């Protein structure tokens, strides 16, 4: 099997090398965690340092006698070498019952730099704090991205054809050694069965395997749809199932614990809060859907959405389903989108925003809704105007920079949604909108020119136009 260096994850390990944390590599079965450890060992050996590397793979027969935590602890202590940097790496650590007792004891001594991997449901993000007494750092490993797929197959052109194949084949690297699609799907189905039966059914002592499997396959068939335990329960009851909402909720949690599914919660962009009803669930890899549910209904739209979601997670975006008024936004990752646009955070400070968007520095600080800012950015509006200050209007600036094509009229008369975000009283008193428009016009007309501030504002406006152009944010 050909191996490629997964630079993103390797760089994360290198960055954490030498820190006192317990480094925990998590991810679905067969996603490449063990190979990543080997890549890291290769890196350690390349350093010009005295490093004692203790590598234990509990899947290998020669370490069979370490499947008891006292024996594991004794072996690790016996491998320690003074006057050297000692690095401990344990693969598939969950195979040793009560492994956390051995790891905690070693960690307390402060003599090893510790790295461990474990299969899905046995090393949960939510359990790390309770398993280990020391601080942990999680490195989340995903199946191959499309870029890694291209690297593996050394593809440098005809990307459209390659992407079509990637959609069907997926990113499980172990499947790539098989020549036919059927064999690849056999491999993926085997992983799926192992996760459901050996990992989840046995770990959580699930009695009704059929119902559990039906829920998993139903979720696969509905990736990208809004789901809740209630509507899943109702659907299954139509098929004569007596499953309860509570049981469905538990089963969904188990599937997430195994990294088979990821939840994208709904977030009210206006109310700035997560919504408890309905979420979207995405598969860890599209190949599972086709391998388990078949290829009769390819449903490319949802699968593409699944691929985009996973790519956003690989890039460390916090992804949710945005809700703005009555509209649904498939993916909202505002905190990073806006950090690219304007150097701000999720709730950006208006002072910093107005500096870039052409406003005065004394604009009062307030927290802004990213969706409102995005509309303002697209429309060319001057966000932040209120009764107490006159901001450098973007209409005035854009007239000097050719920016009128980005929405000169909309800058003077923002949409009702945008005006409501600036003036919340409009939600209860929409009849005030005309008077607020009039106040904006009065401010623009009565604005006194400041040549120095104007030059700076024009410079900022050009930066703004460049951002709009570079990111293709113009409304069609």
Coordinates of C-alpha atoms in Angstrom, one line a residue, residues 3-178:
X3 CA 1.8 5.9 1.9
X4 CA 1.6 9.7 1.7
X5 CA 2.7 12.2 4.4
X6 CA -0.4 13.8 5.9
X7 CA 1.3 17.1 6.5
X8 CA -1.6 18.9 8.3
X9 CA -1.8 16.3 11.1
X10 CA 2.0 15.7 11.2
X11 CA 2.5 19.5 11.7
X12 CA 0.1 19.4 14.6
X13 CA 2.1 16.7 16.3
X14 CA 5.3 18.5 15.6
X15 CA 3.9 21.7 17.1
X16 CA 2.9 19.8 20.3
X17 CA 6.2 17.9 20.6
X18 CA 7.8 18.6 23.9
X19 CA 4.7 20.0 25.6
X20 CA 3.6 18.4 28.9
X21 CA 0.1 17.4 27.5
X22 CA -1.1 13.9 26.7
X23 CA -1.5 14.0 23.0
X24 CA -4.5 11.9 21.9
X25 CA -5.1 11.1 18.2
X26 CA -8.7 10.3 17.5
X27 CA -10.7 9.4 14.4
X28 CA -12.8 6.7 12.8
X29 CA -11.3 3.3 12.3
X30 CA -8.8 2.9 9.4
X31 CA -8.5 6.7 8.9
X32 CA -4.7 6.6 9.1
X33 CA -3.9 7.1 12.8
X34 CA -1.3 4.4 13.1
X35 CA 0.4 5.5 9.9
X36 CA 0.5 9.0 11.3
X37 CA 2.3 7.8 14.4
X38 CA 4.9 6.1 12.1
X39 CA 5.4 9.4 10.2
X40 CA 5.9 11.2 13.5
X41 CA 8.5 8.6 14.6
X42 CA 10.3 9.2 11.3
X43 CA 10.4 12.9 12.0
X44 CA 11.7 12.3 15.6
X45 CA 14.5 10.1 14.2
X46 CA 15.5 12.9 11.8
X47 CA 16.2 15.3 14.7
X48 CA 19.7 15.7 15.9
X49 CA 18.8 14.9 19.4
X50 CA 19.2 12.0 21.9
X51 CA 15.6 10.6 21.8
X52 CA 14.5 7.4 23.4
X53 CA 11.4 6.3 21.4
X54 CA 9.1 3.7 23.0
X55 CA 6.5 2.5 20.5
X56 CA 3.9 0.0 21.6
X57 CA 1.2 -1.3 19.1
X58 CA -1.2 -3.3 21.2
X59 CA -2.6 -4.9 18.1
X60 CA 0.7 -6.8 17.5
X61 CA 1.2 -10.2 19.0
X62 CA 4.6 -9.3 20.5
X63 CA 2.9 -6.9 22.8
X64 CA 0.1 -9.3 23.8
X65 CA 1.5 -9.6 27.4
X66 CA 0.9 -5.9 27.9
X67 CA -2.9 -6.1 27.7
X68 CA -3.0 -5.6 31.5
X69 CA -2.4 -2.2 32.9
X70 CA 0.1 -3.3 35.6
X71 CA 2.2 -5.1 32.9
X72 CA 1.9 -2.1 30.6
X73 CA 3.1 0.3 33.3
X74 CA 6.0 -1.9 34.3
X75 CA 7.2 -2.3 30.7
X76 CA 7.1 1.5 30.0
X77 CA 9.0 2.3 33.2
X78 CA 11.6 -0.3 32.3
X79 CA 12.2 1.4 28.9
X80 CA 12.9 4.8 30.4
X81 CA 16.4 6.1 29.8
X82 CA 17.9 8.9 31.8
X83 CA 19.8 11.8 30.1
X84 CA 17.6 11.4 27.1
X85 CA 14.3 12.7 25.8
X86 CA 11.8 9.9 26.3
X87 CA 8.9 9.7 24.0
X88 CA 6.0 7.2 24.5
X89 CA 3.7 6.2 21.7
X90 CA 0.9 3.7 22.2
X91 CA -1.3 2.6 19.3
X92 CA -4.8 1.1 20.0
X93 CA -4.4 1.8 23.7
X94 CA -8.1 0.8 24.4
X95 CA -7.1 -2.8 24.0
X96 CA -5.6 -2.7 27.5
X97 CA -8.5 -2.6 30.0
X98 CA -8.1 0.4 32.5
X99 CA -5.2 1.7 30.4
X100 CA -5.9 5.2 31.8
X101 CA -4.5 4.1 35.2
X102 CA -1.1 3.2 33.6
X103 CA -1.1 6.4 31.5
X104 CA -2.0 8.6 34.5
X105 CA 0.8 7.1 36.6
X106 CA 3.4 7.6 33.9
X107 CA 2.1 11.2 33.2
X108 CA 2.3 12.1 36.9
X109 CA 6.0 11.2 36.9
X110 CA 6.7 13.7 34.1
X111 CA 9.3 11.5 32.5
X112 CA 7.7 10.8 29.1
X113 CA 6.3 12.9 26.2
X114 CA 3.1 10.8 25.7
X115 CA 1.1 10.1 22.4
X116 CA -1.7 7.7 22.2
X117 CA -4.3 6.5 19.6
X118 CA -7.5 4.6 20.1
X119 CA -10.3 3.4 18.0
X120 CA -13.3 5.7 17.8
X121 CA -15.8 5.0 20.7
X122 CA -13.1 4.2 23.2
X123 CA -11.4 7.6 23.2
X124 CA -14.1 10.2 23.1
X125 CA -13.5 13.9 23.1
X126 CA -16.1 14.2 25.9
X127 CA -14.3 11.5 28.0
X128 CA -10.7 12.7 27.8
X129 CA -11.0 15.0 30.8
X130 CA -12.4 12.2 33.0
X131 CA -10.1 9.5 31.7
X132 CA -6.8 11.3 32.2
X133 CA -5.7 13.4 35.2
X134 CA -3.4 15.5 33.1
X135 CA -4.2 18.0 30.4
X136 CA -4.9 16.4 27.0
X137 CA -4.6 17.8 23.4
X138 CA -6.7 16.1 20.8
X139 CA -5.6 15.7 17.2
X140 CA -8.6 14.8 15.1
X141 CA -7.9 12.7 12.0
X142 CA -10.3 12.5 9.1
X143 CA -10.4 10.2 6.0
X144 CA -8.5 11.4 3.0
X145 CA -9.5 14.8 1.5
X146 CA -9.8 15.2 -2.2
X147 CA -6.4 16.9 -2.2
X148 CA -4.9 13.8 -0.4
X149 CA -6.7 11.6 -2.9
X150 CA -5.0 13.5 -5.8
X151 CA -1.6 13.1 -4.1
X152 CA -2.1 9.4 -3.5
X153 CA -2.9 8.7 -7.1
X154 CA -0.5 11.3 -8.4
X155 CA -3.2 13.1 -10.4
X156 CA -2.2 16.5 -11.9
X157 CA -4.9 17.1 -14.4
X158 CA -8.5 16.2 -15.4
X159 CA -9.6 17.1 -11.9
X160 CA -13.3 16.8 -12.7
X161 CA -13.0 13.2 -13.6
X162 CA -10.9 12.6 -10.5
X163 CA -13.5 14.3 -8.3
X164 CA -16.3 12.1 -9.7
X165 CA -14.3 9.0 -8.7
X166 CA -13.5 10.5 -5.3
X167 CA -17.2 11.0 -4.6
X168 CA -17.8 7.3 -5.1
X169 CA -14.6 5.9 -3.7
X170 CA -14.4 8.2 -0.7
X171 CA -11.4 8.9 1.5
X172 CA -10.8 5.6 3.3
X173 CA -7.2 5.0 2.4
X174 CA -7.3 1.2 2.9
X175 CA -9.9 0.9 0.1
X176 CA -7.4 2.3 -2.5
X177 CA -5.4 -1.0 -2.7
X178 CA -8.4 -2.7 -4.3

